PDB file of C-alpha atoms in Angstrom:
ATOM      1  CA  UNK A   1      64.542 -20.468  57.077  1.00  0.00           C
ATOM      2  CA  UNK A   2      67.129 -17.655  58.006  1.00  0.00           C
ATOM      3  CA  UNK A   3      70.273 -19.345  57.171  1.00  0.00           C
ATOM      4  CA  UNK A   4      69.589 -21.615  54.093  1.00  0.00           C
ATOM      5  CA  UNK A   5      71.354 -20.772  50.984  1.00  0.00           C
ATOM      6  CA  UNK A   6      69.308 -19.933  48.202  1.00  0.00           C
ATOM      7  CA  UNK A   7      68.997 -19.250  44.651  1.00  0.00           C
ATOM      8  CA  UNK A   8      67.827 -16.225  44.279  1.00  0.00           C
ATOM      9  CA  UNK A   9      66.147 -15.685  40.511  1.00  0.00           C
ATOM     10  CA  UNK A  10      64.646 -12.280  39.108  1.00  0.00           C
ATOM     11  CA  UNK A  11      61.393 -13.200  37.890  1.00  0.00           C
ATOM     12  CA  UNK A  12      60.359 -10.749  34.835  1.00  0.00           C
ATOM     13  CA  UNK A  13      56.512 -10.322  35.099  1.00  0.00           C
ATOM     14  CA  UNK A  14      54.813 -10.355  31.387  1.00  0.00           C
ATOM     15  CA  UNK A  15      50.963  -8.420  30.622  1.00  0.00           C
ATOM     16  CA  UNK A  16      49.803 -11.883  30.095  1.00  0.00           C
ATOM     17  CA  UNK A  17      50.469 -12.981  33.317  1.00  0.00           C
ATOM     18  CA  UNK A  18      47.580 -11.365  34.926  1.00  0.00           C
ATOM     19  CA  UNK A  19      44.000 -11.914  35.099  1.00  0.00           C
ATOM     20  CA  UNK A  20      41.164  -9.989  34.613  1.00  0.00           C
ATOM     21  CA  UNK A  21      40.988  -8.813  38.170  1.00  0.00           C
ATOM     22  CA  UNK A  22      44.703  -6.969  37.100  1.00  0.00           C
ATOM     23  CA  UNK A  23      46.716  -9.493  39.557  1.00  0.00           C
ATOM     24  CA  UNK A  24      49.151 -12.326  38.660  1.00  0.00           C
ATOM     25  CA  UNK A  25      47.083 -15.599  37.747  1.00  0.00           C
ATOM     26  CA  UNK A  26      47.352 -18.472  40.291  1.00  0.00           C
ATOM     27  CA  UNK A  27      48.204 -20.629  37.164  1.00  0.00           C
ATOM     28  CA  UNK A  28      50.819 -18.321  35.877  1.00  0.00           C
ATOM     29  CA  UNK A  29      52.415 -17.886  39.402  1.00  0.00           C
ATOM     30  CA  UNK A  30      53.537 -21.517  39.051  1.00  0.00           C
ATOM     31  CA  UNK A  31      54.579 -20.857  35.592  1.00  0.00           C
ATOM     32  CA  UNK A  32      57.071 -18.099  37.379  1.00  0.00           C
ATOM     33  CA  UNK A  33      58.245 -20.426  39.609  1.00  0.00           C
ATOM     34  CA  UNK A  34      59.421 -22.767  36.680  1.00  0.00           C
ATOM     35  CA  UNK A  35      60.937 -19.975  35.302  1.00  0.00           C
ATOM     36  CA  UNK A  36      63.078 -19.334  38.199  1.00  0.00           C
ATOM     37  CA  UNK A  37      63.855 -23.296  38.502  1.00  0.00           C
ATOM     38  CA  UNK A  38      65.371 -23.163  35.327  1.00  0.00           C
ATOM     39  CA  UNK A  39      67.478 -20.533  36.083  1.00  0.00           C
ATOM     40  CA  UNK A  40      68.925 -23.058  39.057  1.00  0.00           C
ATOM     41  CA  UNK A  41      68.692 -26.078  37.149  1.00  0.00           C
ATOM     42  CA  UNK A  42      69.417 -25.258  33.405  1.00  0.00           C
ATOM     43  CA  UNK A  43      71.094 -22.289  33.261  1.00  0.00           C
ATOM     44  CA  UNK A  44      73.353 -22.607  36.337  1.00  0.00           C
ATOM     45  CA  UNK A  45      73.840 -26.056  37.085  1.00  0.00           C
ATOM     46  CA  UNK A  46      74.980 -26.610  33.460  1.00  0.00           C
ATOM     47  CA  UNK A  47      77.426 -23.674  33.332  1.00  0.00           C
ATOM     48  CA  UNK A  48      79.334 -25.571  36.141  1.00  0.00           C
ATOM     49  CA  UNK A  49      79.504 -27.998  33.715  1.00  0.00           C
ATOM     50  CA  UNK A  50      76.894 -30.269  35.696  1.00  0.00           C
ATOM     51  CA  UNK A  51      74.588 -31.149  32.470  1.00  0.00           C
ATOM     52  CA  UNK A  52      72.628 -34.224  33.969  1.00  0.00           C
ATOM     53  CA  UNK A  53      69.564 -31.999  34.878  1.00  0.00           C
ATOM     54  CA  UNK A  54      69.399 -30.774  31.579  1.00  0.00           C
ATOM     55  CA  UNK A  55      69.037 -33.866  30.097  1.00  0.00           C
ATOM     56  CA  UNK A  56      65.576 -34.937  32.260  1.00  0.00           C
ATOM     57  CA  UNK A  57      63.781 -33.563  35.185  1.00  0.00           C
ATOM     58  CA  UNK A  58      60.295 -34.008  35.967  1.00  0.00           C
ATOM     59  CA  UNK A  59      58.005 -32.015  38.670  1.00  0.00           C
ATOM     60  CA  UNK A  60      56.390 -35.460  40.671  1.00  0.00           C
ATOM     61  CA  UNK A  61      54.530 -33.425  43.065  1.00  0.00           C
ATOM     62  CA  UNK A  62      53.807 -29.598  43.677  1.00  0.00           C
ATOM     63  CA  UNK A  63      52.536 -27.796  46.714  1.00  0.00           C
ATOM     64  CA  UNK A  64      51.543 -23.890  46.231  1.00  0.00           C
ATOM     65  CA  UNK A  65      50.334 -21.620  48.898  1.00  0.00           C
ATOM     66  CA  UNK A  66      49.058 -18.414  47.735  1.00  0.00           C
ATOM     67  CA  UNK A  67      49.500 -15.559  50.929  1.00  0.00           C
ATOM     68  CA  UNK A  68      48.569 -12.196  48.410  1.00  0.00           C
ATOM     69  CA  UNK A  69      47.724 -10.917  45.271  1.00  0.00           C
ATOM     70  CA  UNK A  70      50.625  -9.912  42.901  1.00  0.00           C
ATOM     71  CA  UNK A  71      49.540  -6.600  40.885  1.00  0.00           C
ATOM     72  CA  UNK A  72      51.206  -6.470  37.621  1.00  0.00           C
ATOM     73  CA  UNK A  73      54.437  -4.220  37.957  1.00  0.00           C
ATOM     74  CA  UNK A  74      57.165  -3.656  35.389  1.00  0.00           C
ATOM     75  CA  UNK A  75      59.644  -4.929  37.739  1.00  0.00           C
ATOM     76  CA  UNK A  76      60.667  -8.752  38.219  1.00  0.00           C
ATOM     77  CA  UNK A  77      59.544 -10.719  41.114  1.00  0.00           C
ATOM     78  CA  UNK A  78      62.152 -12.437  44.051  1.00  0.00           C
ATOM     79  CA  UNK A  79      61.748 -16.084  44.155  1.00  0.00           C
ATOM     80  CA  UNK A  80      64.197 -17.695  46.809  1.00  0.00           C
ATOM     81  CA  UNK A  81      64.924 -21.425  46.698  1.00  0.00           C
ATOM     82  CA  UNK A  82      66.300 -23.619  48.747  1.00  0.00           C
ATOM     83  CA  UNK A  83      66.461 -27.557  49.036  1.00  0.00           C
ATOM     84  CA  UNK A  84      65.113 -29.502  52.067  1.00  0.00           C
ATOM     85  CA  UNK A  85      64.885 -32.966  50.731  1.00  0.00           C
ATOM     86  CA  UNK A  86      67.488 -35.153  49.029  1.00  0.00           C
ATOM     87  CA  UNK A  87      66.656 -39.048  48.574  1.00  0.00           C
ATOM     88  CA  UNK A  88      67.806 -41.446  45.694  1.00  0.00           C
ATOM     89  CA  UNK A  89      66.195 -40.444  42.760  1.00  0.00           C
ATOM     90  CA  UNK A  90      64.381 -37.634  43.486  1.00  0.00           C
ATOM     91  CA  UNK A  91      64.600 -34.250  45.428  1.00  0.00           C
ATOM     92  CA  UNK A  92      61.980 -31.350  46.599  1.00  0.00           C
ATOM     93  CA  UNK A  93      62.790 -27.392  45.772  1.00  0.00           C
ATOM     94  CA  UNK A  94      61.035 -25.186  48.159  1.00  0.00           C
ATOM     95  CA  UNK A  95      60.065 -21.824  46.862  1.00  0.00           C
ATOM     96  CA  UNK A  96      59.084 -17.951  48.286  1.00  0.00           C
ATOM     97  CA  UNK A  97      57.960 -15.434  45.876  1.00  0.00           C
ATOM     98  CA  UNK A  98      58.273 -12.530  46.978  1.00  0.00           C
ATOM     99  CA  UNK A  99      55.674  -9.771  45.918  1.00  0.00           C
ATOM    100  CA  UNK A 100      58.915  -7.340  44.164  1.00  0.00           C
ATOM    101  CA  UNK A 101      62.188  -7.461  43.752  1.00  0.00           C
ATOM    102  CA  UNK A 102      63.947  -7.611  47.666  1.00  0.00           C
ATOM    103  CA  UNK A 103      63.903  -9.603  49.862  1.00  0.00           C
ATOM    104  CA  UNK A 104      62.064  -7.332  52.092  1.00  0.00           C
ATOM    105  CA  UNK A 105      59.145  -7.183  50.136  1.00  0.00           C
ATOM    106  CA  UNK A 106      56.509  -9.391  51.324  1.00  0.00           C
ATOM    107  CA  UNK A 107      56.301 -13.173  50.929  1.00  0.00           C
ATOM    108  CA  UNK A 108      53.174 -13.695  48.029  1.00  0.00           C
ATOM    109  CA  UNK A 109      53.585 -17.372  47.234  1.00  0.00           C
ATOM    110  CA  UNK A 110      55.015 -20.211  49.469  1.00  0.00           C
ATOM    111  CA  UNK A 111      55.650 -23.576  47.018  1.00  0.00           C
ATOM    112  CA  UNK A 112      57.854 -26.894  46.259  1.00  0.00           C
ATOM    113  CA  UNK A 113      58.120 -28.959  43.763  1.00  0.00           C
ATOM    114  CA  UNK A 114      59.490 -32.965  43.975  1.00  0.00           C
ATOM    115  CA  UNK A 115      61.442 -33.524  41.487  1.00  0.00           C
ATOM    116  CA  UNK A 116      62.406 -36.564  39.847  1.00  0.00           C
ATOM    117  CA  UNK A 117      65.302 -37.293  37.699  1.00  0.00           C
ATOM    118  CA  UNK A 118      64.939 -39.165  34.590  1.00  0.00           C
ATOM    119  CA  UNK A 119      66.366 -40.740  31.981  1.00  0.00           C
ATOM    120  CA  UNK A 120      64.472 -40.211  28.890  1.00  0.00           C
ATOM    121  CA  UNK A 121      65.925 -42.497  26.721  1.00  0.00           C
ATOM    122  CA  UNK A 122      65.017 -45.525  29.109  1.00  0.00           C
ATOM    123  CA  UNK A 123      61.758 -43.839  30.049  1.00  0.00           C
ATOM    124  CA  UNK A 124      62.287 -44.481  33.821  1.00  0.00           C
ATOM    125  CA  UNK A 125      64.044 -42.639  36.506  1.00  0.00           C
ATOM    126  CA  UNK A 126      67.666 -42.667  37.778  1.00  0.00           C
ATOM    127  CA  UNK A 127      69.663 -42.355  40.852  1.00  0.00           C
ATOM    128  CA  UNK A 128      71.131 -38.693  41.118  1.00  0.00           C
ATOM    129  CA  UNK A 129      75.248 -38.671  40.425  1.00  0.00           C
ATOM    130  CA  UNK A 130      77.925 -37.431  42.867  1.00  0.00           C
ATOM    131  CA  UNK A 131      78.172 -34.324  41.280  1.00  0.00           C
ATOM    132  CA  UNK A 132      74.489 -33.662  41.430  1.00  0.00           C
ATOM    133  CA  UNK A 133      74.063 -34.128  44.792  1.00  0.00           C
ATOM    134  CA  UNK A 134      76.500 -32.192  45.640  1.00  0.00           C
ATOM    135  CA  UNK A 135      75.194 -29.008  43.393  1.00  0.00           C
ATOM    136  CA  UNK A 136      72.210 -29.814  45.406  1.00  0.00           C
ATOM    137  CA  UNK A 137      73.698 -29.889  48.814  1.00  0.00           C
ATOM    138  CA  UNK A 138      75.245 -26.253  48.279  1.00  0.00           C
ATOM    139  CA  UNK A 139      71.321 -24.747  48.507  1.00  0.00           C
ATOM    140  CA  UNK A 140      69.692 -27.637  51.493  1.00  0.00           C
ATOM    141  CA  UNK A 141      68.257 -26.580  54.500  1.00  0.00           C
TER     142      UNK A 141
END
């Protein structure tokens, strides 16, 4: 993907994230990844004042490719996104999480996630506004 813009999040790893065999859980792997959407969708999209994520976005479909086994580590964990599909009402976040903190540390986990914006208090989903988009378009492949 060399010239995509990403995110880039700093994943903090927790001692309940791993699993008896003393790597990172497949289940909790996914639970990192939300962690790092949030940072995109919550945390920075609504400090530029763009609050419409905030106020309803659903996962509609996830795709998760484990490549290694994360041993737990006191340091965070690189997840890169990017986005490579815009349409209507919906969108797909691709992920790589990286297996430490650089980007030259290996690739672990290879993921997206459709997402669907919604409108809670109607119960049904809704087109994506200018501004949105455009937040959007800054990180597409």
């Amino acid at each position: 993907m060399g010239d995509v813009p990403r995110f880039v999040a700093q994943v903090p790893l927790r001692w309940t994230d791993q699993d008896s065999y003393r790597h990172v859980n497949h289940a909790r792997a996914v639970t990192l990844l939300e962690e790092a959407r949030i940072g995109l969708f919550f945390d920075t999209a609504a400090a530029e004042g763009i609050q419409g994520f905030t106020g309803g976005l659903l996962v509609a479909g996830l795709n998760v490719d484990y490549r290694r086994q994360i041993p737990y580590r006191s340091h965070p964990l690189r997840v890169g996104m990017w986005v490579d599909e815009v349409r209507a009402a919906s969108f797909r976040i691709c992920y790589e999480m990286h297996d430490g903190p650089a980007a030259a540390d290996p690739v672990a986990v290879v993921a997206w996630t459709r997402m669907a914006i919604f409108d809670l208090d109607a119960q049904r989903p809704r087109r994506l506004t200018a501004d949105e988009r455009a937040f959007l378009g800054r990180w597409a492949a």
